[in-house]
PDB file of C-alpha atoms in Angstrom:
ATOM      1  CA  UNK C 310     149.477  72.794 113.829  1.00 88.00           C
ATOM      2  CA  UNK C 311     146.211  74.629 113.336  1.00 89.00           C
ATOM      3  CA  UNK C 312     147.968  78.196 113.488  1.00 89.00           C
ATOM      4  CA  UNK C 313     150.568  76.691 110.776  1.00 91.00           C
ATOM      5  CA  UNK C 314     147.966  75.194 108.377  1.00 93.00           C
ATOM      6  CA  UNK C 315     146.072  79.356 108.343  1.00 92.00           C
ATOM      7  CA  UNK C 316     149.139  81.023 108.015  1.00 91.00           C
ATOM      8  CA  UNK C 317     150.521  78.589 105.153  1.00 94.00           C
ATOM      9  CA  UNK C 318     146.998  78.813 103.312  1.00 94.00           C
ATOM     10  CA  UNK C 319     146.601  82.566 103.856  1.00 92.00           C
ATOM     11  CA  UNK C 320     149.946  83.616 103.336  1.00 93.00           C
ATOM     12  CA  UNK C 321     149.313  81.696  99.684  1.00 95.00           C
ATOM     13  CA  UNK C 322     146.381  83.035  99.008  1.00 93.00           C
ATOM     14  CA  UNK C 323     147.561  86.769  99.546  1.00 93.00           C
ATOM     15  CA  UNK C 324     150.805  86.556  97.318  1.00 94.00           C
ATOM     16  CA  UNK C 325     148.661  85.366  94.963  1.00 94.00           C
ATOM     17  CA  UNK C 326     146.508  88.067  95.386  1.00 91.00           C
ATOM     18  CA  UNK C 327     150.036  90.303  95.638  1.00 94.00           C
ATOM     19  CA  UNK C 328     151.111  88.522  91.953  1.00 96.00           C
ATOM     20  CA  UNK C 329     147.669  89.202  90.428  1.00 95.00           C
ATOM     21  CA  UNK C 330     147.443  93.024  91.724  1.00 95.00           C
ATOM     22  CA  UNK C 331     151.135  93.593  90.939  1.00 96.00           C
ATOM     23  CA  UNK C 332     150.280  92.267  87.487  1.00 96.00           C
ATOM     24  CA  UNK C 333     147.002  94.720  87.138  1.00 96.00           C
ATOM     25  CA  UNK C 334     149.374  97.405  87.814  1.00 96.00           C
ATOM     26  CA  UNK C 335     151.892  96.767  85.664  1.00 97.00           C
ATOM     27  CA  UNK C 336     149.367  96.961  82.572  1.00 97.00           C
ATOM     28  CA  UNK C 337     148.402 100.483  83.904  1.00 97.00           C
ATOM     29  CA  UNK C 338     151.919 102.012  83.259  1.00 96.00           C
ATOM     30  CA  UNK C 339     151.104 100.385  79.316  1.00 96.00           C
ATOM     31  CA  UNK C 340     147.455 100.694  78.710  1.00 96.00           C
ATOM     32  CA  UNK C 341     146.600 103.951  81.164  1.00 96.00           C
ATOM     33  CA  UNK C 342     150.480 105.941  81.546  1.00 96.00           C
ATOM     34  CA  UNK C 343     148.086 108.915  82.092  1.00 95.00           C
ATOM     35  CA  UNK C 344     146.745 107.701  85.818  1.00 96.00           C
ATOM     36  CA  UNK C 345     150.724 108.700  86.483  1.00 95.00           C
ATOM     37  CA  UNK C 346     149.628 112.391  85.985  1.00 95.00           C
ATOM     38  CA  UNK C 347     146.369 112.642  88.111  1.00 96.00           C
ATOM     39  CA  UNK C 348     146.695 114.932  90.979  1.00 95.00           C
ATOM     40  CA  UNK C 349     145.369 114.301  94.449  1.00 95.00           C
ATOM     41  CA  UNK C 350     144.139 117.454  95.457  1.00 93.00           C
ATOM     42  CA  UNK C 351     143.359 118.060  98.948  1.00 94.00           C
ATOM     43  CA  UNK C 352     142.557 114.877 100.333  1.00 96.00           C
ATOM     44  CA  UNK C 353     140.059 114.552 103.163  1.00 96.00           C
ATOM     45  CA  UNK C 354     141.251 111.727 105.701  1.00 96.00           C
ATOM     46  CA  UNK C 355     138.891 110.116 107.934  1.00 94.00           C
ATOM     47  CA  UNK C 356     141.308 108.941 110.880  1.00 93.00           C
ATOM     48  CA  UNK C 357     140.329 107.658 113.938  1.00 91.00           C
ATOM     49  CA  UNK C 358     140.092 104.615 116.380  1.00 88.00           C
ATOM     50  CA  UNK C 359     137.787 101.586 115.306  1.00 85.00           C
ATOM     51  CA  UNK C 360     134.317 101.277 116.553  1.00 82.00           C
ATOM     52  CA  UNK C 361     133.934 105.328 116.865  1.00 87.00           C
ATOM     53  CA  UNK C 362     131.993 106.339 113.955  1.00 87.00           C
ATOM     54  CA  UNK C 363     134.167 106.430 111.256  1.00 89.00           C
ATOM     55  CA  UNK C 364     131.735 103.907 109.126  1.00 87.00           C
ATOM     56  CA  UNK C 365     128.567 106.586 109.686  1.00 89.00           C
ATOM     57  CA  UNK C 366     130.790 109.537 108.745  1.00 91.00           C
ATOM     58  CA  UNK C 367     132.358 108.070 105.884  1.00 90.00           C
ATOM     59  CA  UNK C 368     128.934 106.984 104.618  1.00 89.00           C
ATOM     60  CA  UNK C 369     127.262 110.096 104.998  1.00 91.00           C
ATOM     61  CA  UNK C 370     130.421 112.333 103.612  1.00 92.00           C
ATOM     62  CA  UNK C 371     129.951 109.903 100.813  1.00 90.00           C
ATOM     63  CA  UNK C 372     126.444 110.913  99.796  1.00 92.00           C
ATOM     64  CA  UNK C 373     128.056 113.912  98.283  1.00 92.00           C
ATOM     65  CA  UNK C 374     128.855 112.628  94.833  1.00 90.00           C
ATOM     66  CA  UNK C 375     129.493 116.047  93.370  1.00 93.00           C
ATOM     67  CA  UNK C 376     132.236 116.506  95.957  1.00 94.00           C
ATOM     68  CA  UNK C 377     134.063 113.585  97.009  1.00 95.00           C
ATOM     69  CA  UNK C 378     134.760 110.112  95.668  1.00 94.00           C
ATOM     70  CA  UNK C 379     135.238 107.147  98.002  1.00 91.00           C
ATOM     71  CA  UNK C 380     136.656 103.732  97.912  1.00 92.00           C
ATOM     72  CA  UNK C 381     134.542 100.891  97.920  1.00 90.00           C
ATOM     73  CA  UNK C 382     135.771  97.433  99.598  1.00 86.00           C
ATOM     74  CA  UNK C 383     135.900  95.998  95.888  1.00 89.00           C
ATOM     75  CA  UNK C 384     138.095  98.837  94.426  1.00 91.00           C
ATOM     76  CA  UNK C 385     140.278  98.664  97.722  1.00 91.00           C
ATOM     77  CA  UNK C 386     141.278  95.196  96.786  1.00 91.00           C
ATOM     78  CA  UNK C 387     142.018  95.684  92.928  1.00 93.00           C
ATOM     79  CA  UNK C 388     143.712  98.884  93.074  1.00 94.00           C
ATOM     80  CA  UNK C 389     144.438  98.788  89.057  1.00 96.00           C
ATOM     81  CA  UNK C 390     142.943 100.910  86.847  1.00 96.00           C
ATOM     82  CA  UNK C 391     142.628  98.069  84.384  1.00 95.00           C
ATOM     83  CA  UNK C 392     140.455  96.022  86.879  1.00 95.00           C
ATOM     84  CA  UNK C 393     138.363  99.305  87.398  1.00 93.00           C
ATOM     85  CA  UNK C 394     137.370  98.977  83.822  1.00 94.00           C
ATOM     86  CA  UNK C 395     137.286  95.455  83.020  1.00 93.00           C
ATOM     87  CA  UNK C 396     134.442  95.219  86.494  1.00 91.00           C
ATOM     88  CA  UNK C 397     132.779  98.273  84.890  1.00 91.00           C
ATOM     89  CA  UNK C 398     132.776  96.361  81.692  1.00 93.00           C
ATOM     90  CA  UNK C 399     131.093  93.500  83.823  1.00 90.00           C
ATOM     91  CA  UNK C 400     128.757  95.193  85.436  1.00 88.00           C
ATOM     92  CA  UNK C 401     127.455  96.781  82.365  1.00 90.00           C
ATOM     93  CA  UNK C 402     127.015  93.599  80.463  1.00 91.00           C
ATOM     94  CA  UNK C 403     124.880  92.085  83.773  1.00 84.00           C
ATOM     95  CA  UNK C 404     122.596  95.169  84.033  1.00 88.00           C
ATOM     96  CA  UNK C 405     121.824  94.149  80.258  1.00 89.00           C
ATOM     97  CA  UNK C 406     121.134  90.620  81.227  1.00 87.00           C
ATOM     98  CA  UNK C 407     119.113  91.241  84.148  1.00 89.00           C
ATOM     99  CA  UNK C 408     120.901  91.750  86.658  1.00 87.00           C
ATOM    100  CA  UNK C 409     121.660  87.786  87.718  1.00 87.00           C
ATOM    101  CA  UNK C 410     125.560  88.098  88.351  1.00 82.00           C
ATOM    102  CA  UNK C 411     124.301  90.784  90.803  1.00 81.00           C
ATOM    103  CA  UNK C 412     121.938  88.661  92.821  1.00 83.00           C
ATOM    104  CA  UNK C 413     124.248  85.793  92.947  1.00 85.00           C
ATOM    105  CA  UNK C 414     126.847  88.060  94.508  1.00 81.00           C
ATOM    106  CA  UNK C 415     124.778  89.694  97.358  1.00 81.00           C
ATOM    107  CA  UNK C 416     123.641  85.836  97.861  1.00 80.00           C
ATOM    108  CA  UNK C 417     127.605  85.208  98.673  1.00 79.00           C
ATOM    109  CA  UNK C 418     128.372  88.228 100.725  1.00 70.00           C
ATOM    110  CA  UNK C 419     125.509  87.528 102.988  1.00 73.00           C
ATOM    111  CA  UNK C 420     126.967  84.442 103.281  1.00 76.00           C
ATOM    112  CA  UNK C 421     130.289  85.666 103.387  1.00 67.00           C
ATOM    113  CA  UNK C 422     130.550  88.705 105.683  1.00 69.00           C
ATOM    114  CA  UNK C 423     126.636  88.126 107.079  1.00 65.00           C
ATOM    115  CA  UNK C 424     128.087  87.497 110.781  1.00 63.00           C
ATOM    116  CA  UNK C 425     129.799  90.953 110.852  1.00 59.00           C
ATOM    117  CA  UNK C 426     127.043  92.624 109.481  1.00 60.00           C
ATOM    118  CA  UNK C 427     125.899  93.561 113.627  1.00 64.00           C
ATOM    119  CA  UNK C 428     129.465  95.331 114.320  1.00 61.00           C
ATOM    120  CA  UNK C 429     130.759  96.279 110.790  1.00 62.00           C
ATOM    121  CA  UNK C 430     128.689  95.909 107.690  1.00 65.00           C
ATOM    122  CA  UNK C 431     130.724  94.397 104.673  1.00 67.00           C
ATOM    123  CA  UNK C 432     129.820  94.635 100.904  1.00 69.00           C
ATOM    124  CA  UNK C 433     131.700  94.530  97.909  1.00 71.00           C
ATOM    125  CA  UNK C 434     130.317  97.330  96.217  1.00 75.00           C
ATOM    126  CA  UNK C 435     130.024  99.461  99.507  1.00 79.00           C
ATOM    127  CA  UNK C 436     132.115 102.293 101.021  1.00 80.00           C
ATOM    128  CA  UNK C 437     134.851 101.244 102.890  1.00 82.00           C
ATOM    129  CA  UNK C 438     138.419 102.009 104.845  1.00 86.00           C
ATOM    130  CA  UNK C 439     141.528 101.511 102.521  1.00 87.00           C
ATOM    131  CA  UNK C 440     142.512  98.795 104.715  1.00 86.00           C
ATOM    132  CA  UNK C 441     143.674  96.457 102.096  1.00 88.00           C
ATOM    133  CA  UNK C 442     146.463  99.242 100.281  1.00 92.00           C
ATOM    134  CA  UNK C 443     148.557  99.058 103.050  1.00 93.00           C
ATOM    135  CA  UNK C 444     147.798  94.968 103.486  1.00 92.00           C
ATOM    136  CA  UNK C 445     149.428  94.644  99.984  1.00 93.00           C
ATOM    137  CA  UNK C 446     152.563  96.578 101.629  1.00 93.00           C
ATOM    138  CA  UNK C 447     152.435  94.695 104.794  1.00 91.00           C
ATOM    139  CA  UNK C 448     151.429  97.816 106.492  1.00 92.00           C
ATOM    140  CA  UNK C 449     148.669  97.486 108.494  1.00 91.00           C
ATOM    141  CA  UNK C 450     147.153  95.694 111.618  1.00 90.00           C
ATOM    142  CA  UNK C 451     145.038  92.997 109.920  1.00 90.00           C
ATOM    143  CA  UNK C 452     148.185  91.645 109.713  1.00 92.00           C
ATOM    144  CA  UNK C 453     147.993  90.552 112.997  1.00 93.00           C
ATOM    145  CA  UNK C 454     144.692  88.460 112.220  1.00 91.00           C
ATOM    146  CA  UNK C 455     147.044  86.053 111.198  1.00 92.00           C
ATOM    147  CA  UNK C 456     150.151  86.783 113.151  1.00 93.00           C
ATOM    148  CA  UNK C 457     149.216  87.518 116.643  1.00 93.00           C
ATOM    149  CA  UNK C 458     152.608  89.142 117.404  1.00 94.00           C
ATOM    150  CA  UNK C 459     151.944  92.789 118.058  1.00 94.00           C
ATOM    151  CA  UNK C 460     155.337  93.640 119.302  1.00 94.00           C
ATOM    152  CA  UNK C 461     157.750  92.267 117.088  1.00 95.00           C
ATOM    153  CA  UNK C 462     155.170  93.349 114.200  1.00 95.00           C
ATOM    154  CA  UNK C 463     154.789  97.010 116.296  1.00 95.00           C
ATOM    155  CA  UNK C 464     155.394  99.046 112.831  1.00 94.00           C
ATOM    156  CA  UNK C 465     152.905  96.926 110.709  1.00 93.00           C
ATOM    157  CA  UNK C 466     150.219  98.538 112.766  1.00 92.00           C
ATOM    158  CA  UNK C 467     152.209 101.695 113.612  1.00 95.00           C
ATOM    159  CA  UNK C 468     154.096 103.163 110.584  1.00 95.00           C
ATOM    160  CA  UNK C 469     154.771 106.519 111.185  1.00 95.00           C
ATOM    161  CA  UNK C 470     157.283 104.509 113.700  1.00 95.00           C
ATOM    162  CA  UNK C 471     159.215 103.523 110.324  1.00 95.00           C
ATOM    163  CA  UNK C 472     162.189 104.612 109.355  1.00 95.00           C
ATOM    164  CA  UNK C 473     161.751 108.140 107.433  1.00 94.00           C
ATOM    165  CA  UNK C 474     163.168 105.945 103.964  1.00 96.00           C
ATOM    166  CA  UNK C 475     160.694 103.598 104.333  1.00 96.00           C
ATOM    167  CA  UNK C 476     158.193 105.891 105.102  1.00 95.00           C
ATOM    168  CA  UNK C 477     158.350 107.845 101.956  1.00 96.00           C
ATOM    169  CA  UNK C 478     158.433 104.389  99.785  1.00 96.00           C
ATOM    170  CA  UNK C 479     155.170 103.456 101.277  1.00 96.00           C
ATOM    171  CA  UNK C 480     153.020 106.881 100.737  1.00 96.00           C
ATOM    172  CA  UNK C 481     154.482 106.892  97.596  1.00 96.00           C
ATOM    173  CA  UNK C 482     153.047 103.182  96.832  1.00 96.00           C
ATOM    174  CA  UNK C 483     149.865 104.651  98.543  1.00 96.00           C
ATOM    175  CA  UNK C 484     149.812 107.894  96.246  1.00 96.00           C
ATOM    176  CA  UNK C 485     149.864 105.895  93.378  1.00 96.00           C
ATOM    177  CA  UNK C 486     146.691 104.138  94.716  1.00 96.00           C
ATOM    178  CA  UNK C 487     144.954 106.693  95.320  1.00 96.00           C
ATOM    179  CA  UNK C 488     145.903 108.328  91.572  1.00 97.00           C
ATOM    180  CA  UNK C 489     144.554 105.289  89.706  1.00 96.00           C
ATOM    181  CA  UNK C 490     141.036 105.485  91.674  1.00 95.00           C
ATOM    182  CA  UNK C 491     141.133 109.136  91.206  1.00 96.00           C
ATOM    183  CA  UNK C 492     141.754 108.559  87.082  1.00 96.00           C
ATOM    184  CA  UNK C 493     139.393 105.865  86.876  1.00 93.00           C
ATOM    185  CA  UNK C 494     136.497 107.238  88.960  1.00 92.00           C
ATOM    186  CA  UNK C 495     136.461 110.835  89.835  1.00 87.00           C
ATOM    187  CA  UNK C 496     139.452 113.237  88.200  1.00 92.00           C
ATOM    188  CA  UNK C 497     138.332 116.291  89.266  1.00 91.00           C
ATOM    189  CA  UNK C 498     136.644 115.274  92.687  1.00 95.00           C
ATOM    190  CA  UNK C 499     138.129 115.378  96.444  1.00 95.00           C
ATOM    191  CA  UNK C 500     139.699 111.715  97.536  1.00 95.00           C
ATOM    192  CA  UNK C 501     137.553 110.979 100.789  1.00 95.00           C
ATOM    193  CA  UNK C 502     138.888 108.195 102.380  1.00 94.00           C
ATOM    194  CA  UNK C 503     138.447 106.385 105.910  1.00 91.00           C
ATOM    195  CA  UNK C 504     141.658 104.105 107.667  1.00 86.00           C
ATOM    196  CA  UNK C 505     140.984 103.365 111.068  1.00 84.00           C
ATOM    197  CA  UNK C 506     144.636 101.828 111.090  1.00 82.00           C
ATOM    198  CA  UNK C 507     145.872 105.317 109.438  1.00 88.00           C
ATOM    199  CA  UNK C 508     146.357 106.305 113.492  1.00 90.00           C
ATOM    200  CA  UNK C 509     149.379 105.445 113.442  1.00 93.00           C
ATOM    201  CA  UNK C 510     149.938 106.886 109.473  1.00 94.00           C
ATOM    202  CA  UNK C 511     148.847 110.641 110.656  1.00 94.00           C
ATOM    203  CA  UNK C 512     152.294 112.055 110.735  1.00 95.00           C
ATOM    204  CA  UNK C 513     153.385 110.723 107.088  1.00 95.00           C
ATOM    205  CA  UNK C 514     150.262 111.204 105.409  1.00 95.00           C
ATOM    206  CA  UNK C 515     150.532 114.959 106.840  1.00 94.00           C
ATOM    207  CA  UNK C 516     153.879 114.809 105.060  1.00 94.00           C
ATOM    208  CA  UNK C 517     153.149 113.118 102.209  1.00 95.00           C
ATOM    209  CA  UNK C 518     149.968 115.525 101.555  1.00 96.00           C
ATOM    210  CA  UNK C 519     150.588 118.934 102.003  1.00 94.00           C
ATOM    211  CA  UNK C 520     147.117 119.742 101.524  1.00 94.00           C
ATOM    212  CA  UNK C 521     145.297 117.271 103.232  1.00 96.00           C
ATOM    213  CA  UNK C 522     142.300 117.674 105.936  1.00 96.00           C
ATOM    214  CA  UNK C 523     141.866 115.199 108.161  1.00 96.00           C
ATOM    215  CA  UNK C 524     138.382 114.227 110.666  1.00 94.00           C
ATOM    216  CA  UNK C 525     138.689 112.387 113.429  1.00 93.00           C
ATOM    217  CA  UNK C 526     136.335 111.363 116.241  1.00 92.00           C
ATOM    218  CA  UNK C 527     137.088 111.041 119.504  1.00 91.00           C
ATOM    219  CA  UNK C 528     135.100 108.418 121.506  1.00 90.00           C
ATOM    220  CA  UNK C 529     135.627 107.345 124.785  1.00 90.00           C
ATOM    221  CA  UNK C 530     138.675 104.683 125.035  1.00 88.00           C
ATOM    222  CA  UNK C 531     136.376 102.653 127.801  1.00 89.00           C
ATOM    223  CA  UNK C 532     133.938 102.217 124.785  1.00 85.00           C
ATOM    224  CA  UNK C 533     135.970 101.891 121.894  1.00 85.00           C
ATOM    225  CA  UNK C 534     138.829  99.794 123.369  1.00 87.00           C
ATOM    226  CA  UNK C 535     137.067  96.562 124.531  1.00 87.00           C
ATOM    227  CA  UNK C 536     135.187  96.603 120.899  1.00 82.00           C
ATOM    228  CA  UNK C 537     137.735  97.315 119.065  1.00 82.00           C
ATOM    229  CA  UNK C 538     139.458  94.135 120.597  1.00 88.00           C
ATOM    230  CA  UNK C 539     136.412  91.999 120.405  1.00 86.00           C
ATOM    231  CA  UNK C 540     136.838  91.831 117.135  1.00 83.00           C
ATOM    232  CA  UNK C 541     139.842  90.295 116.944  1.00 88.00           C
ATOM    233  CA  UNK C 542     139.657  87.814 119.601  1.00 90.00           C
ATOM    234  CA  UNK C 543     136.870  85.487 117.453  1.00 88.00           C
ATOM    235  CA  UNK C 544     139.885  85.378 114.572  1.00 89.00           C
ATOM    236  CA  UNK C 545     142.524  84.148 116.353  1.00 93.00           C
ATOM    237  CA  UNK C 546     140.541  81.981 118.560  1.00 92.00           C
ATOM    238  CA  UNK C 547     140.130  80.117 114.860  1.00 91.00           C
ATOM    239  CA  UNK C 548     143.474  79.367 114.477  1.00 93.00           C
ATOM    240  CA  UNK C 549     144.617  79.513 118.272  1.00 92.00           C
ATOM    241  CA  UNK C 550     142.037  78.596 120.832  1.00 92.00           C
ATOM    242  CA  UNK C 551     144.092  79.633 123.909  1.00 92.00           C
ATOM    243  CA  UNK C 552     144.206  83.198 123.026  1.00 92.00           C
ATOM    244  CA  UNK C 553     141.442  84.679 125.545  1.00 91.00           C
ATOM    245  CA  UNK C 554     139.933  88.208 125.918  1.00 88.00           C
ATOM    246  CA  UNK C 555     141.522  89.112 128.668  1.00 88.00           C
ATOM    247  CA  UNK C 556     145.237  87.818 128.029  1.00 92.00           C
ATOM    248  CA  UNK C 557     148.490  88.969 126.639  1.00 94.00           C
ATOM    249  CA  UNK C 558     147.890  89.359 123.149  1.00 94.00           C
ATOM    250  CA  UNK C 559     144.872  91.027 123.623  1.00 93.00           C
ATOM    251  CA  UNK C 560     146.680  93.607 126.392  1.00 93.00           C
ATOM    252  CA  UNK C 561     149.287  94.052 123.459  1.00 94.00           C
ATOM    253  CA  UNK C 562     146.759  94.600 121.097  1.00 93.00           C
ATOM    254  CA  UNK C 563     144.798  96.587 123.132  1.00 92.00           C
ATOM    255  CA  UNK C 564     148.418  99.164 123.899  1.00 93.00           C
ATOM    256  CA  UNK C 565     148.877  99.212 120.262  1.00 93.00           C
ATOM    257  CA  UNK C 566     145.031 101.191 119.850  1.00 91.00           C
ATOM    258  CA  UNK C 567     145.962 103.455 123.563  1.00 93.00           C
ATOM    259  CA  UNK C 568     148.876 104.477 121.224  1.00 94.00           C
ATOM    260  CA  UNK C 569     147.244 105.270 119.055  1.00 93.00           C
ATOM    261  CA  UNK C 570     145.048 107.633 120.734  1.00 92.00           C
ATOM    262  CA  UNK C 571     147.889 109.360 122.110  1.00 94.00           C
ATOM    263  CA  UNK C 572     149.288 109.715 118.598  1.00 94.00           C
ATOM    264  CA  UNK C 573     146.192 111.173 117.531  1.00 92.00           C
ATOM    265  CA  UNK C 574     145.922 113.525 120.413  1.00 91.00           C
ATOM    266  CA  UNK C 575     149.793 114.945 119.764  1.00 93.00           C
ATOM    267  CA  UNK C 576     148.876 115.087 116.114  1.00 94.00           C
ATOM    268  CA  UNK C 577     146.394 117.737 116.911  1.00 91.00           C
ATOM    269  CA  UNK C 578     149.152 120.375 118.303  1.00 89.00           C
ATOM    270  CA  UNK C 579     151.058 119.844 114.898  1.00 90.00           C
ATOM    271  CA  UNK C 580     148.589 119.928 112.435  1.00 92.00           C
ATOM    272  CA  UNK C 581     147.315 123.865 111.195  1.00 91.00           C
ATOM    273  CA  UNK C 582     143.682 124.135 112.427  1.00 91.00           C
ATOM    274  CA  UNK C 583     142.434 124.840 109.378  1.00 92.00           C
ATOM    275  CA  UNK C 584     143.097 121.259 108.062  1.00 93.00           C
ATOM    276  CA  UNK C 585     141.852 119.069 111.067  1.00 94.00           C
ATOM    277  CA  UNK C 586     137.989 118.783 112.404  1.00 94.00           C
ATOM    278  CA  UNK C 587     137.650 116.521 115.833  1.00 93.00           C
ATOM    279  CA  UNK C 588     133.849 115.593 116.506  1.00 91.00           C
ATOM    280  CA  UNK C 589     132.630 114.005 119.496  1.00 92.00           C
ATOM    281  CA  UNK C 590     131.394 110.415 119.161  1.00 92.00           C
ATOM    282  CA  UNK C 591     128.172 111.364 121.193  1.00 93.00           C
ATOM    283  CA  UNK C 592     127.346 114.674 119.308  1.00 92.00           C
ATOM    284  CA  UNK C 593     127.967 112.356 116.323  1.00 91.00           C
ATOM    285  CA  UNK C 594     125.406 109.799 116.961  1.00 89.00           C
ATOM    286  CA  UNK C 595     123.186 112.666 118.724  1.00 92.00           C
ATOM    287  CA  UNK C 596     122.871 114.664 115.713  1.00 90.00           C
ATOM    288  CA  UNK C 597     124.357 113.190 112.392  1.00 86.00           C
ATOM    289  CA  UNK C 598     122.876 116.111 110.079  1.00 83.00           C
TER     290      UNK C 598
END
């Protein structure tokens, strides 16, 4: 009963986030037709398992304004160009009142996202992965928050095993998401974005982007694993006590990121060597400069 009454709520609440965003979209192709035009010019792709450093690189890549532009956690959930102006609109109109909206907000996120803040630090207005594009297509693994099926869901955390149609309709949903941030933000800047659940994207995004680059970090799977998994367990133990650390959907879960290594480790033989850069977790944290 419990996992019904989460899955009912949340599975409202995101198609009426899906309705809203489809909506915001809509309006770009009348009030912004140019976004359609905006090339994505070698793309840098942060790819690797979660809980190896993708978070630090992205953040410090990011200090380069004059270079790259990044997605922050807001922008990842409105991807309209409409909603990129009417919040810059907002913003502007707070700064001239004092800055209260602002306040209040941070308030709620500490509230909000506060108990993550010792593994993975959330804010609003804060670099983060582009997660929540491929939620809105039902590609990616915080789908299995929710539905703790990793098997019959396999390709919701694993796309590149899609079929090749299905494939293409997807990076061309996420192309178009990644245009609109480019027009509204940064035309004539590099697209530097981090998807830990991209693992398992390499392969189309390599086809998709010609031109790409792509980082990853390799960390040891005897670290990364058992964190990466830790943070799912507390979710579903919400809605379905009896899932435990150490028992089947956890193993599943756990195959679906040794996959996903693998992937990333035959990906390197394909990929030109100009376009991909592998860093060690432990130089990483050793040295960040």
């Amino acid at each position: 009963i419990r996992r019904w009454a989460y899955g009912l709520f949340f599975t409202s609440l995101f198609l009426l986030f899906l309705a809203f965003v489809t909506l915001g979209r809509l309006l770009d192709h009348l009030l912004f037709p140019a976004f359609r035009k905006q090339p994505v010019r070698s793309p840098v792709f942060i790819i690797a398992p979660p809980r190896s450093g993708t978070t630090l690189t992205q953040n410090l890549l990011s200090l380069d304004t004059e270079r790259f532009v990044h997605l922050k956690m807001y922008q990842t959930i409105f991807p309209a160009v409409c909603f990129q102006r009417l919040f810059d609109i907002l913003i502007a109109v707070d700064g001239r009142l004092g800055r209260p909206g602002e306040r209040l907000l941070e308030g709620c996120q500490r509230r909000w996202f506060g108990g993550w803040d010792e593994l993975h630090k959330m804010r609003l207005n804060q670099p983060e992965e582009d997660d929540a594009l491929f939620l809105y297509a039902f590609a990616s693994e915080a789908i299995y928050m929710l539905f703790p099926f990793i098997r019959p869901l396999w390709e919701a955390g694993f796309p590149d095993a899609l079929p090749p149609e299905s494939r293409r309709r997807l990076m061309a949903y996420y192309r178009s998401c990644l245009q609109r941030h480019l027009y509204a933000n940064g035309p004539g800047l590099i697209l530097l974005s981090k998807a830990t659940q991209s693992c398992g994207t390499v392969e189309s995004l390599r086809e998709a982007f010609p031109d790409a680059k792509f980082i990853t970090i390799v960390r040891h799977p005897y670290r990364s694993l058992p964190s990466h998994v830790s943070l799912f367990v507390p979710v579903w133990q919400t809605h379905s006590p009896e899932i435990t650390k150490d028992g089947p959907v956890a193993r599943e879960y756990a195959q679906l990121a040794i996959e996903w290594y693998r992937h990333l480790f035959a990906f390197r033989e394909r990929i030109e060597p100009s376009r991909y850069y592998c860093i060690d977790y432990r130089d990483l944290v050793a040295n960040p400069r």
